[in-house]
Coordinates of C-alpha atoms in Angstrom, one line a residue:
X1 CA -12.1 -18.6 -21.3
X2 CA -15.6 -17.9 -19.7
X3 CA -17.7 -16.1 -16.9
X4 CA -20.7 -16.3 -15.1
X5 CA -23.4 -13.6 -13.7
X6 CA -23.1 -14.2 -10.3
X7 CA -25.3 -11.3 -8.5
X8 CA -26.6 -7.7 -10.5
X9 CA -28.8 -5.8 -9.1
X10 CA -29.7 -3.0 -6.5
X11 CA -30.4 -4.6 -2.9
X12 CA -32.3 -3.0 -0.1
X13 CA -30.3 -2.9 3.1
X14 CA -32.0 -3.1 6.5
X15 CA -35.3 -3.9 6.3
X16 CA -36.4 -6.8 8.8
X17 CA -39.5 -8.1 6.0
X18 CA -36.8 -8.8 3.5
X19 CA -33.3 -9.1 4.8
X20 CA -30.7 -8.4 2.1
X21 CA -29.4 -12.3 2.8
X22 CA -32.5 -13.4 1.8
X23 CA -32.1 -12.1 -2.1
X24 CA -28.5 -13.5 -1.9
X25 CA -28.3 -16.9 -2.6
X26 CA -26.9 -19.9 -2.9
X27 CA -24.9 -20.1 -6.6
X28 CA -23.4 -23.2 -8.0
X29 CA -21.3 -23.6 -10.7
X30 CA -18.8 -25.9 -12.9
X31 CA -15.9 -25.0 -14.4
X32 CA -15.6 -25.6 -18.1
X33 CA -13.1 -26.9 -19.9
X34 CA -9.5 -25.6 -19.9
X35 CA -9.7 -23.9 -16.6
X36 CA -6.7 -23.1 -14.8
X37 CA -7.6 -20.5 -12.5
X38 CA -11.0 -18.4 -11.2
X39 CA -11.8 -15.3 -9.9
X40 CA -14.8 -13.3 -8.9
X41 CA -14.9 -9.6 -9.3
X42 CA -17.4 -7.4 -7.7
X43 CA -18.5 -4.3 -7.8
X44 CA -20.0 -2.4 -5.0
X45 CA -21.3 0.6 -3.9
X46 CA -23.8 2.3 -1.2
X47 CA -26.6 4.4 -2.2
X48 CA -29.5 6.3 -0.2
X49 CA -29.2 7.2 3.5
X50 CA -31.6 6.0 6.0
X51 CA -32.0 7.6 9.5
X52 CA -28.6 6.0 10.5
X53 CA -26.8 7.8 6.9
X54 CA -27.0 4.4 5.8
X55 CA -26.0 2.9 2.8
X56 CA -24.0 6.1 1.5
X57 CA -22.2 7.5 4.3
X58 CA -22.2 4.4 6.6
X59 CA -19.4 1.6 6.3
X60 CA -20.5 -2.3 6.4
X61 CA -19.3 -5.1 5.3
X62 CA -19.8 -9.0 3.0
X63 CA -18.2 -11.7 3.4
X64 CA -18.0 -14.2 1.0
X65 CA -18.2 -17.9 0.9
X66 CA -16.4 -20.6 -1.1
X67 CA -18.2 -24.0 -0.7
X68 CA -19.6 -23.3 2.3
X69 CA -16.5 -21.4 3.8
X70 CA -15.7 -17.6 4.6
X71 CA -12.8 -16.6 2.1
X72 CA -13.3 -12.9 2.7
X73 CA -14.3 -10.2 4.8
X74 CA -14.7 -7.0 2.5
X75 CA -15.4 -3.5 4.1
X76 CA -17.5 -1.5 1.7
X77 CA -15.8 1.9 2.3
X78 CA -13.7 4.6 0.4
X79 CA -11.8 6.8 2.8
X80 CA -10.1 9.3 0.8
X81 CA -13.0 11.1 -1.3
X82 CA -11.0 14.1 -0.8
X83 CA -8.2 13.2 -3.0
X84 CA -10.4 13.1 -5.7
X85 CA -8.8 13.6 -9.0
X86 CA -12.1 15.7 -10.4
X87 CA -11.6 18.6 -8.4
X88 CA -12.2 20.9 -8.0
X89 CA -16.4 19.9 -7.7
X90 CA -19.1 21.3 -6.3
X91 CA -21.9 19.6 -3.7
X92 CA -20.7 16.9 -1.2
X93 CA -17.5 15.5 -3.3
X94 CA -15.4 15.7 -0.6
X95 CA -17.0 13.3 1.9
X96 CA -16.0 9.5 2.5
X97 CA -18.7 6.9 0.5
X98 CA -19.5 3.1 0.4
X99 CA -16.8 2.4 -2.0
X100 CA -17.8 5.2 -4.1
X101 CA -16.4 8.8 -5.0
X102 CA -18.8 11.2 -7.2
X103 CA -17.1 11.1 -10.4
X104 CA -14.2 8.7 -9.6
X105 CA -14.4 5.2 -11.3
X106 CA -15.5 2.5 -8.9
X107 CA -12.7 -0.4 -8.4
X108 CA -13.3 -3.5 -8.5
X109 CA -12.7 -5.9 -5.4
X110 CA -11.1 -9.3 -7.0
X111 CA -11.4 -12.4 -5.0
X112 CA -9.4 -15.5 -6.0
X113 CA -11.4 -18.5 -5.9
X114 CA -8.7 -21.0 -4.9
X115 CA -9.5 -24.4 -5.6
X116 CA -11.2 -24.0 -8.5
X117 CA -8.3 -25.1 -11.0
X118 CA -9.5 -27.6 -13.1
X119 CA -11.6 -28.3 -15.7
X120 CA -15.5 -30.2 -14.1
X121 CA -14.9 -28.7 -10.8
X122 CA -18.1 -28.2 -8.8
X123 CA -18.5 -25.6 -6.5
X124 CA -20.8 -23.4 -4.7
X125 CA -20.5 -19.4 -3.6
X126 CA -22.2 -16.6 -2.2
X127 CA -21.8 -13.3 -0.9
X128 CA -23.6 -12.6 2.9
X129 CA -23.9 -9.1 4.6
X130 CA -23.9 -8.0 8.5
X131 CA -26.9 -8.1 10.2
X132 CA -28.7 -4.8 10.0
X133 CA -31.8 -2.8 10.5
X134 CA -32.6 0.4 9.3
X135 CA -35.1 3.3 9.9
X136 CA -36.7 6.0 7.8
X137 CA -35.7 6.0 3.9
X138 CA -34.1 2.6 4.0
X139 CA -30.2 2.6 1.5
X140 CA -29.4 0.0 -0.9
X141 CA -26.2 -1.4 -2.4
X142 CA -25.9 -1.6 -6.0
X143 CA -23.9 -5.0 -7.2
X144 CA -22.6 -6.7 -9.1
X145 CA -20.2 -10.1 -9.2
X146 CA -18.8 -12.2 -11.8
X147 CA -16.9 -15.3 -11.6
X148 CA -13.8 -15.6 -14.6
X149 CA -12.5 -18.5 -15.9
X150 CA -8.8 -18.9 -17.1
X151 CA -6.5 -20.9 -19.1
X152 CA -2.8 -20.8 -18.7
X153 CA -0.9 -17.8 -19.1
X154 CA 0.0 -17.2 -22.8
X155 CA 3.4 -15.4 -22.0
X156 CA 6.3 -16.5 -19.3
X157 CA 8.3 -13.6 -18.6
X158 CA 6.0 -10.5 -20.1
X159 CA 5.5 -6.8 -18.0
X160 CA 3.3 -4.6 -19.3
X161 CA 3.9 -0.8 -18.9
X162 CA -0.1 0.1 -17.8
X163 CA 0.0 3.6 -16.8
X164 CA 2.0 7.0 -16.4
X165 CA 1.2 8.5 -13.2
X166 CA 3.8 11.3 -13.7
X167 CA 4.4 13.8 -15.7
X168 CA 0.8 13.3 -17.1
X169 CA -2.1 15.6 -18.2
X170 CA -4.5 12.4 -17.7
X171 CA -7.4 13.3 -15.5
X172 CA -7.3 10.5 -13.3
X173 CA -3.9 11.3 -12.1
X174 CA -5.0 15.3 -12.0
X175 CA -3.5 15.2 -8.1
X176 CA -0.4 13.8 -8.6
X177 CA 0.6 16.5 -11.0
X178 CA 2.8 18.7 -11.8
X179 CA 4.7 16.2 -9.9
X180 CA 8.8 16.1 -8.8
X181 CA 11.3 15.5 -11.1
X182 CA 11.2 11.4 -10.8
X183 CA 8.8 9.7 -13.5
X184 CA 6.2 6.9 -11.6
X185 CA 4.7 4.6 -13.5
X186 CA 2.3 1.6 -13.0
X187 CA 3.7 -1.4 -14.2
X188 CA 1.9 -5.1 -14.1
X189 CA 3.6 -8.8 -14.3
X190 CA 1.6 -10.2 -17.0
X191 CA 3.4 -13.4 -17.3
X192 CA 3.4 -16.5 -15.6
X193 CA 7.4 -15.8 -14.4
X194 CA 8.1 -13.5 -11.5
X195 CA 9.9 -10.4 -12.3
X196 CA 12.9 -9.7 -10.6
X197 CA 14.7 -6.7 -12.3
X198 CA 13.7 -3.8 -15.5
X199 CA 15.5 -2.0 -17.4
X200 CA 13.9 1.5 -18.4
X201 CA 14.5 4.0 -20.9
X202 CA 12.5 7.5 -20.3
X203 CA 12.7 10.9 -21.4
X204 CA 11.5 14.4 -22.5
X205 CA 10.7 14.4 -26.2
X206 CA 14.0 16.4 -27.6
X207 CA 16.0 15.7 -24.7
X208 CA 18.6 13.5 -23.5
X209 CA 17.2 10.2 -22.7
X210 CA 18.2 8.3 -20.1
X211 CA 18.3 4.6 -18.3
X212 CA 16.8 3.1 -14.5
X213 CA 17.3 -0.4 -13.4
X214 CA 14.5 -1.5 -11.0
X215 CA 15.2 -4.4 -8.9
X216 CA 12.6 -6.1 -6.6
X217 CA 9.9 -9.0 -6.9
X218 CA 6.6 -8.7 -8.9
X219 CA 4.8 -12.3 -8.4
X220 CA 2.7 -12.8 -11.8
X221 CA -0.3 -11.1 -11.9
X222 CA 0.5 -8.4 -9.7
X223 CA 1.0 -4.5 -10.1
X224 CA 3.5 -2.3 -9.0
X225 CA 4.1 1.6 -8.7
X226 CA 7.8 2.4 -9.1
X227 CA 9.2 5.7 -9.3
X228 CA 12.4 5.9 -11.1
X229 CA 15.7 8.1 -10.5
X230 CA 15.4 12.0 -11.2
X231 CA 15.2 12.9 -15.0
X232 CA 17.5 16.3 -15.3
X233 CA 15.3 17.3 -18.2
X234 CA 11.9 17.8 -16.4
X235 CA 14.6 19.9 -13.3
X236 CA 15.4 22.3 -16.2
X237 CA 12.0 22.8 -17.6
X238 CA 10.3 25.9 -17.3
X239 CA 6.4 27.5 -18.2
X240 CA 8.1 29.4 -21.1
X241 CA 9.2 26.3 -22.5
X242 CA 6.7 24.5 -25.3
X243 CA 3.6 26.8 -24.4
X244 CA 4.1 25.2 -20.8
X245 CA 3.2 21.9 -22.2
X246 CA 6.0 18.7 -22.6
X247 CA 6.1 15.2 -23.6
X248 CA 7.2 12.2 -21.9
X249 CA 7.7 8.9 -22.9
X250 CA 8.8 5.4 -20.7
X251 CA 10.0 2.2 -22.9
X252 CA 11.0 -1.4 -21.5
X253 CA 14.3 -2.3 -22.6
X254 CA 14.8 -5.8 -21.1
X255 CA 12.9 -7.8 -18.3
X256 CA 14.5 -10.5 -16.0
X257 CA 17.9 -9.5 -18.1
X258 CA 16.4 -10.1 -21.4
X259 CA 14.2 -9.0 -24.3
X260 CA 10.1 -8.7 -22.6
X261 CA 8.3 -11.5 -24.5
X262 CA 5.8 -9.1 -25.4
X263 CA 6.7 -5.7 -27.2
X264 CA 3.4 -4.5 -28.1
X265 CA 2.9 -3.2 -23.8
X266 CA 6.7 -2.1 -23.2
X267 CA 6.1 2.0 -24.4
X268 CA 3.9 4.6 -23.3
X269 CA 3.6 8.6 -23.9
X270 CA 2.2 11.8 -22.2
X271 CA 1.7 15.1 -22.3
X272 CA 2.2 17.1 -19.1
X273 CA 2.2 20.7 -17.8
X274 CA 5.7 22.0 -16.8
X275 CA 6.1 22.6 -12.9
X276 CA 5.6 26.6 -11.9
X277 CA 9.3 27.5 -11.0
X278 CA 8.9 30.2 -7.9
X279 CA 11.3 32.3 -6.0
X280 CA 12.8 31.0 -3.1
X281 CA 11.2 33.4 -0.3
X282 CA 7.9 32.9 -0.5
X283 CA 5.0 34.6 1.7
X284 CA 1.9 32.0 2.4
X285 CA -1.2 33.8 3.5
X286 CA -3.3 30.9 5.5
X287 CA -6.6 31.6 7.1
X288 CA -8.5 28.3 8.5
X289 CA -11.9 28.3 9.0
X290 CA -14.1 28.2 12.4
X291 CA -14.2 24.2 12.1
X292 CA -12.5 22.8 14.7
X293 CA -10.3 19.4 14.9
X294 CA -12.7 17.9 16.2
X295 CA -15.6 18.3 13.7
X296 CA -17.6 21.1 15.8
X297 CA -18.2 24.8 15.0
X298 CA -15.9 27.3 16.9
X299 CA -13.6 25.0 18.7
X300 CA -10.0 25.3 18.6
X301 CA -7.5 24.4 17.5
X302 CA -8.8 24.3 14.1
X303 CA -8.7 21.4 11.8
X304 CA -6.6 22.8 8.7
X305 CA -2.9 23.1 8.2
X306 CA -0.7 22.8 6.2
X307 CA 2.8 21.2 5.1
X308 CA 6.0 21.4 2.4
X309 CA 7.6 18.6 1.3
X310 CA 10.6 18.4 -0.3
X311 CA 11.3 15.5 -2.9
X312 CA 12.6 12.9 -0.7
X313 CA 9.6 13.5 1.9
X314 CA 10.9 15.3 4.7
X315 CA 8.7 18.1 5.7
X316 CA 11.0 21.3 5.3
X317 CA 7.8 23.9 6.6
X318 CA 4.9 23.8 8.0
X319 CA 2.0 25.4 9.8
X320 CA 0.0 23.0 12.7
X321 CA -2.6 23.5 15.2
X322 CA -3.7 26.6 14.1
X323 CA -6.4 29.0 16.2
X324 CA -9.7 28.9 13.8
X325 CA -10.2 32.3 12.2
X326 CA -7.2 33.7 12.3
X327 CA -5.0 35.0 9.0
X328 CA -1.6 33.9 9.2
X329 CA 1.4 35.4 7.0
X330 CA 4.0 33.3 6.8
X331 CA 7.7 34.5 5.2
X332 CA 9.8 31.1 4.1
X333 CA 12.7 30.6 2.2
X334 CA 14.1 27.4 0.6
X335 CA 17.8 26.7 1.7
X336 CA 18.9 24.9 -1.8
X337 CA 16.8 25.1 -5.2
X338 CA 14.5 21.7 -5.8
X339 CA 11.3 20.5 -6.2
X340 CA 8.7 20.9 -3.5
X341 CA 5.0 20.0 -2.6
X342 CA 2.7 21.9 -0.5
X343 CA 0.1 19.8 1.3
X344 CA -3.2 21.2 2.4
X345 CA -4.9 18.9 5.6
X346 CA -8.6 19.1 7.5
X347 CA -9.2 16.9 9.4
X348 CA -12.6 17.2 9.5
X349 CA -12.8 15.9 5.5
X350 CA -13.3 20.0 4.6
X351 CA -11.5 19.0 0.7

């Protein structure tokens, strides 16, 4: 029902003539009319790197105040740049940023400012950093912070089907796919009620379609990732099939036991690529590089290996420390026929 501009801006970090403190004040604020709830979202990231790699490549942290209290302590770090879903990239994608990946949308950090409930409420915030100087090319962090007003919730018992994470085609989930042969999806409790139990209808377009019960807790507001039982159509799929191409759809049937309150988020679609089906003896040809696990050139072991899983999780091969520079040939064979994942690790953040 409204919002405010809290902080926007890019703020030099480390220098001792203007402390970054200094350009964050004091804000206060009253809640109009109807509120029932607040929240402040920011949006954060590092940039520049001084003598110490700061802001990009150096971790720090805010804290942020409510009337004059800390209500959060908020580490300005990503620390998996490597799973980025653009990939593959050239440059440095593949090393750990202040909340940022190149090419990955930056998420927002959400703080819930409790207290503020009710309609005239007067209150103060403001975010601080740690104490810092820098040398050389001082970095900056590039913010911004809103404060959202609510009403009440306009549905009781409502979930809302946000996102297919697999089988999809959707860059953003590019690493998570071709996936197994169990559907997850992001779901969210968009209701004031807490959901308890969902009934789920999915399927491959043309196929049988079948049902999943999930059980659990979503409070309101909340998201969850649930991956539902193994659909039989995406085991029998193969390249040949549809140009190697397939759709899938996920519907909400009934929430809490009963019809959603809200019919217009219960379905979603994709596209997807079918799964490669391969033989089961396989031959993997692995050469790590001279990078060793601890970061340096030409120490050993060496940081890469590698791991397959099978669908339930449980690592059925593997290669581990592993001498630098040396070409392994690996013969495996699969004892029954499923869905597996091979998993690629440095250590050393090498992507």
């Amino acid at each position: 029902i409204g919002m405010e501009t809290v902080y926007d801006g890019s703020f030099q970090y480390g220098n001792t003539s203007n402390p970054i403190n200094s350009q964050f004040d004091l804000k206060s604020f009253t809640t109009p009319a109807g509120t029932k709830d607040a929240a402040m979202k920011v949006l954060i990231t590092g940039h520049g790197s001084d003598n110490n790699q700061c802001c990009e490549f150096r971790s720090s942290n805010y804290q942020l105040e409510l009337n004059g209290s800390q209500i959060a302590n908020y580490t300005i770090w990503k620390d998996d740049c490597g799973k980025n879903n653009l990939y593959p990239q050239g440059g440095t994608w593949i090393y750990d940023r202040a909340n940022w990946c190149p090419g990955e949308q930056v998420a927002p950090v959400k703080h819930k400012l409790s207290g503020v409930d009710d309609e005239g409420v007067d209150y103060t915030v403001r975010m601080k950093f740690n104490n810092y100087t820098g040398s050389g090319n001082l970095g900056s962090y590039s913010t911004s912070a809103t404060i959202f007003y609510y009403g009440d919730f306009n549905k009781a018992t409502d979930l809302s089907l946000e996102k297919i994470i697999t089988p999809t085609n959707a860059d953003d989930e590019y690493r998570n796919n071709p996936g197994g042969t169990q559907p997850e999806i992001l779901v969210k409790n968009t209701g004031s009620n807490p959901i308890t139990s969902v009934k789920f209808q999915y399927g491959v377009k043309d196929s049988t379609v079948q049902e999943y019960l999930w059980t659990g807790n979503i409070p309101a507001l909340e998201e969850r990732r649930i991956v539902m039982d193994e659909l039989t159509a995406l085991k029998n799929l193969t390249l040949s099939e549809f140009n190697g191409q397939a759709g899938f759809f996920v519907e909400i049937i009934k929430v809490n036991g009963a019809v959603d309150e809200d019919a217009t988020n219960n379905k979603l679609k994709s596209t997807f690529t079918v799964a490669p089906v391969l033989p089961g003896d396989l031959v993997i040809d692995f050469k790590p590089s001279n990078i060793g696990a601890n970061g340096a050139l030409n120490t050993f072991p060496a940081d890469a290996s590698w791991e397959i899983f099978d669908q339930n999780g449980n690592v059925v091969h593997s290669r581990v420390n592993n001498t630098g520079t040396t070409q392994y040939l690996d013969t495996i064979s699969f004892d029954e026929v499923g869905v597996y994942k091979l998993k690629i690790t440095t250590l050393g953040c090498g992507g």
